XYZ file of C-alpha atoms in Angstrom:
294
model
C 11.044 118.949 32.910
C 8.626 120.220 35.239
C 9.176 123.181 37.490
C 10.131 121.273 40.771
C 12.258 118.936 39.216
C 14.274 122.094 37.386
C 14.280 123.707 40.503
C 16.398 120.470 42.177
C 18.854 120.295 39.752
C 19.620 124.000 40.279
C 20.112 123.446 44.371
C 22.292 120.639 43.414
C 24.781 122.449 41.561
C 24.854 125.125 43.313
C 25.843 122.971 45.972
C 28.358 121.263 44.135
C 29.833 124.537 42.912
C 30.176 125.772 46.459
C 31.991 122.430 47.385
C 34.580 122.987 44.806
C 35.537 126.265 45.684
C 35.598 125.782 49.465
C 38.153 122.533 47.773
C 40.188 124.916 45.906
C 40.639 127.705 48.592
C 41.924 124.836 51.154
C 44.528 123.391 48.632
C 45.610 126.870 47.989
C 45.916 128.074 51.757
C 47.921 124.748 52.667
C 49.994 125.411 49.711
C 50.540 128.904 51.071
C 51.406 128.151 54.306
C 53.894 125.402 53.873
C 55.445 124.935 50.381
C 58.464 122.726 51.628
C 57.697 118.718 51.804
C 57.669 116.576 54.681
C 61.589 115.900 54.088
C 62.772 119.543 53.917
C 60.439 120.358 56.717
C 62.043 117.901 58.769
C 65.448 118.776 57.828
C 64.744 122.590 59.270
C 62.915 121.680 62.160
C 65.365 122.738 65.139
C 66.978 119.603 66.894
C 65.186 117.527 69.541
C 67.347 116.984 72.866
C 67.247 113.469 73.093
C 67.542 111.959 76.399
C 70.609 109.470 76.663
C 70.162 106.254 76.844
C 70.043 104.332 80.413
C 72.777 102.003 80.686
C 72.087 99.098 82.298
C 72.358 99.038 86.168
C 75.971 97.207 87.488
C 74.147 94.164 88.916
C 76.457 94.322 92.908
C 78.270 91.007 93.566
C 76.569 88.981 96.047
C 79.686 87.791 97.227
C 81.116 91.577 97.989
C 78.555 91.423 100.707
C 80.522 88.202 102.652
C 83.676 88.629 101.709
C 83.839 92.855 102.489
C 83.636 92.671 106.428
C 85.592 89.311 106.578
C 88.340 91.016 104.752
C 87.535 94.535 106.734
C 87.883 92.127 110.149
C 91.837 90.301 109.271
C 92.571 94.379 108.133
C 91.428 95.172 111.724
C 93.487 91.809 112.939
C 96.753 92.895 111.216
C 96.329 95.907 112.581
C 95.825 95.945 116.297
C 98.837 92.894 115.636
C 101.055 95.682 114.140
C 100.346 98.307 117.114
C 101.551 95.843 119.538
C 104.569 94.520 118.018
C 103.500 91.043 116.867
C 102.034 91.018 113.694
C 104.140 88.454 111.623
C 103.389 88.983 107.815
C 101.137 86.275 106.399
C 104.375 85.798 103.795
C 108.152 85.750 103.503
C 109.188 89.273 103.736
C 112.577 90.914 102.801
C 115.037 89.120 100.673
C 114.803 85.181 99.695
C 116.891 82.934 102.165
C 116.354 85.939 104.801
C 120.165 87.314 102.778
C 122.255 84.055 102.575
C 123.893 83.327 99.353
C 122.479 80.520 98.022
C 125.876 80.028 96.080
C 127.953 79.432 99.252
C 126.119 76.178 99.793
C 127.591 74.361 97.265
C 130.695 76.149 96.369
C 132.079 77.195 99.925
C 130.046 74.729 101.937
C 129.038 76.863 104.402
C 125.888 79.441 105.036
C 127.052 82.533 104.208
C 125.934 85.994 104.739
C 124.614 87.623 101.093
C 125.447 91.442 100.517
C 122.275 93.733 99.042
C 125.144 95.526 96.453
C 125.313 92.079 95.299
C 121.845 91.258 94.375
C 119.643 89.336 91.870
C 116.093 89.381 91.089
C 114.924 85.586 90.291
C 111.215 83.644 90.179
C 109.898 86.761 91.928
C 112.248 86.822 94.675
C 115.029 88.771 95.161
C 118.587 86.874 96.645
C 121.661 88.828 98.383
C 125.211 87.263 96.723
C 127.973 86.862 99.143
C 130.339 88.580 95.893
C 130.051 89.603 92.668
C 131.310 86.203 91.772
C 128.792 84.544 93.252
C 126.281 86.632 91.837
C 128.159 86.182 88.516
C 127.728 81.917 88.982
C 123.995 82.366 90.199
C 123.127 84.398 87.408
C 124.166 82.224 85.331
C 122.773 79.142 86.335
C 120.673 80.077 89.150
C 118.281 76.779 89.316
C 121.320 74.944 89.982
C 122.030 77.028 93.618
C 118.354 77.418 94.713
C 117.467 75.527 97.848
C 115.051 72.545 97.253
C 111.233 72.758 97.687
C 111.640 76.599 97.279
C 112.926 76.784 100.607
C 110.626 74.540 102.790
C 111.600 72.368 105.331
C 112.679 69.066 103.925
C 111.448 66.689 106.696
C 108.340 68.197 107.446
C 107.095 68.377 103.913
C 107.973 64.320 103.304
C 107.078 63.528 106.859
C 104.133 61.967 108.021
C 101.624 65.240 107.744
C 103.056 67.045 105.137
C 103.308 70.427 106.440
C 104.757 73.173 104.899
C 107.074 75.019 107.544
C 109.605 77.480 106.195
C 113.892 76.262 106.604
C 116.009 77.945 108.528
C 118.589 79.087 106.076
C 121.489 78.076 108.731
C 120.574 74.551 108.868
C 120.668 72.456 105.504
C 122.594 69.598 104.051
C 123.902 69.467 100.508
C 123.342 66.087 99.111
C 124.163 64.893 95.603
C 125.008 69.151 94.646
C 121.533 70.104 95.920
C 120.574 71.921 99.045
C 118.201 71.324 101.185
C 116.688 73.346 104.544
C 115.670 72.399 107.289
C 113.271 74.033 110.399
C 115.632 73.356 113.482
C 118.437 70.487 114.179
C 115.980 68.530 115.322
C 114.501 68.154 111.671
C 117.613 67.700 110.485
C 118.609 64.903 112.542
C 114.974 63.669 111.784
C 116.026 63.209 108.161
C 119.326 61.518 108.324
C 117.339 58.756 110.431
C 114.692 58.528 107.931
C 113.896 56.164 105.070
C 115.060 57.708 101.691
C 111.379 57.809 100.114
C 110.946 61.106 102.818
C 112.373 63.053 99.763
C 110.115 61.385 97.520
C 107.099 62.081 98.868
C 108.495 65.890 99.643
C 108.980 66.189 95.754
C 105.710 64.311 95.022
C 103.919 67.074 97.446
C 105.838 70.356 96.485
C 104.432 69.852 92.665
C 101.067 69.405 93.789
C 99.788 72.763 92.289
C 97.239 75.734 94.403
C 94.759 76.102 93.115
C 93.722 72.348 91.623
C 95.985 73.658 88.505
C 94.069 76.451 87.607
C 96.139 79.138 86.436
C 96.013 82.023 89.081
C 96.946 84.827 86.567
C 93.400 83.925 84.055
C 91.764 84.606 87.542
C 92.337 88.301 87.416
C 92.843 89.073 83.560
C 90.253 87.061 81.891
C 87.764 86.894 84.945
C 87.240 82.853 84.245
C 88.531 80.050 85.563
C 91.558 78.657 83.146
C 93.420 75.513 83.478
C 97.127 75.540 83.929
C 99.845 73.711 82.062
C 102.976 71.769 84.384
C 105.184 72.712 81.392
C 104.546 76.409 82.889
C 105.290 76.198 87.008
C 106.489 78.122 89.016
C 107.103 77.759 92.773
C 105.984 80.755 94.888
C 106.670 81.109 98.808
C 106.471 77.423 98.980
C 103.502 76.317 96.806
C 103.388 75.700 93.097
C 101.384 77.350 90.564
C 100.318 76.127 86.751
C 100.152 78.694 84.595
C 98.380 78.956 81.313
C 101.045 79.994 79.012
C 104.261 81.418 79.317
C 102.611 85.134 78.770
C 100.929 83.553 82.084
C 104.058 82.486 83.770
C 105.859 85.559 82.866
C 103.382 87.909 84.189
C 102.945 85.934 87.091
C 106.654 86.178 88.231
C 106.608 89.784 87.582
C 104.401 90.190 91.229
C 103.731 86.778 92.480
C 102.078 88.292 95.540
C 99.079 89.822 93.222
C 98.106 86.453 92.042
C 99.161 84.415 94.556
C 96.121 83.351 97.227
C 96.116 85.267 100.221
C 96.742 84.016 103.648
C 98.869 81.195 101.891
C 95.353 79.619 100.716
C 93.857 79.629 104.356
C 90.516 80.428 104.215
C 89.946 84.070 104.430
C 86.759 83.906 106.497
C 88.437 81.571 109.302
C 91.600 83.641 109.823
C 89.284 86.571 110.461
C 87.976 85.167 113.404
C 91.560 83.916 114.185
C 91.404 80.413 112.904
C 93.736 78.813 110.526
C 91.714 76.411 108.216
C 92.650 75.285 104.406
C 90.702 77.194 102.075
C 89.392 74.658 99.383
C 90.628 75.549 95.907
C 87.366 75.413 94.175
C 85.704 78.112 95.742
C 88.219 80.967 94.749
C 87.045 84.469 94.408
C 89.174 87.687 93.211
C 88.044 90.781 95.408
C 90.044 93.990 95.470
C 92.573 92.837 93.221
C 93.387 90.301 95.236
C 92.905 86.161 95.534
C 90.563 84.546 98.505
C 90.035 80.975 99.261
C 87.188 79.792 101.338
């Protein structure tokens, strides 16, 4: 081997040599510093605060922007009505009948005065009895003593328009064991002139349900529109209601007035600026807890 080649191989393992140790002393310093693996390093490390995670924004009800100040305005209505004496509630108030029995009718012919000692909750609506007797019989059979058409007058509901004006509890007629109220004497006299189908068509209008059927109880618990069954009506202040189930109909008569539509199904919008106008039952909408036609 000749001098210059000799002298090569010498640089070259020197070299080599110096690479290896420079190796060796890295491995042992990292070894040093850190003997735990990636795992148990991990496991001391001290916790990172995590940020919570951003729920997703409540997207705001476009309709809450109509229906707030039309609501806010009838409030305003009702109010300024009440300061001067002549609001009239949108529904029946007090006790059903305005506190006659609806057992005297039938059994003592005659519109009698109910007592509030003797009283009975029934569909939602509470009745005054004339005596405990009476409350005794209505208790018993109370369908058989309530005034027809939940109260309504007769002869306008089967007359030519239809409407829906509440009876006067001292002016009625009993026919075939079954009362029936009329608005003045005028009505009355209306009727006994009248064909026989007016009751007909009353009866065929009284079970025409709110709310196209729907069941106004689904409204508020389930959020979705639900369609009623007729096996589960119930009349409230003068309208009838299908309800889904009897669950439905039971929780309904617990508070009609939650479910029930406000303004008696007028359209919420039109009695705020102090029109009355028949809310159409397909566009329904449950704001504050409560039911708005439009």
């Amino acid at each position: 081997m000749t001098p210059r080649r000799s002298s090569y191989l010498v640089t070259w393992l020197a070299v080599m040599a110096a690479v290896a140790a420079i190796a060796v002393f890295a491995g042992a310093s990292t070894a040093d510093e850190d003997p735990k693996s990636p795992s148990e390093k991990a496991a001391n490390e001290p916790p990172v605060d995590k940020k919570p995670e951003a729920k997703p924004e409540e997207k705001p009800d476009p309709a809450a922007k109509v229906l707030a100040p039309r609501i806010e305005a009838v409030t305003e209505k009702e109010q300024r009505l009440r300061a001067a004496g002549l609001y009239r509630p949108e529904d029946r108030s007090g006790p059903a009948l305005r506190g006659y029995c609806p057992v005297a009718y039938i059994v003592n012919r005659e519109a009698r005065r109910g007592d509030s000692k003797y009283s009975s909750t029934y569909g939602g609506q509470v009745f005054y009895l004339s005596s405990a007797e009476a409350k005794e019989i209505f208790d018993k059979y109370p369908e058989n003593y309530l005034p027809q058409f939940d109260g309504l007058c007769s002869m306008a509901l089967g007359g030519m328009f239809g409407n829906r004006f509440d009876g006067d509890p001292e002016v009625y007629q009993v026919r075939d064991g079954k009362v029936y109220l009329f608005s003045s004497q005028r009505a009355l006299k209306s009727f006994t002139e009248s064909p026989p189908n007016v009751l007909d068509e009353a009866q065929k209008r009284f079970e025409r349900p709110l709310l196209h059927g729907y069941c106004p109880v689904s409204l508020h618990t389930e959020k979705k529109v639900v369609k009623g069954d007729p096996d589960y009506r119930a009349p409230w202040r003068g309208y009838m209601y299908h309800l889904a189930s009897a669950e439905a109909k039971e929780e309904f008569l617990k508070d009609p007035s939650k479910y029930a539509p406000a303004y008696r199904g007028f359209c919420a919008a039109a009695v705020a600026d102090y029109v009355k106008r028949v809310g159409k039952e397909e566009i329904v909408r449950v704001y504050g807890g409560r039911t708005y036609l439009f």
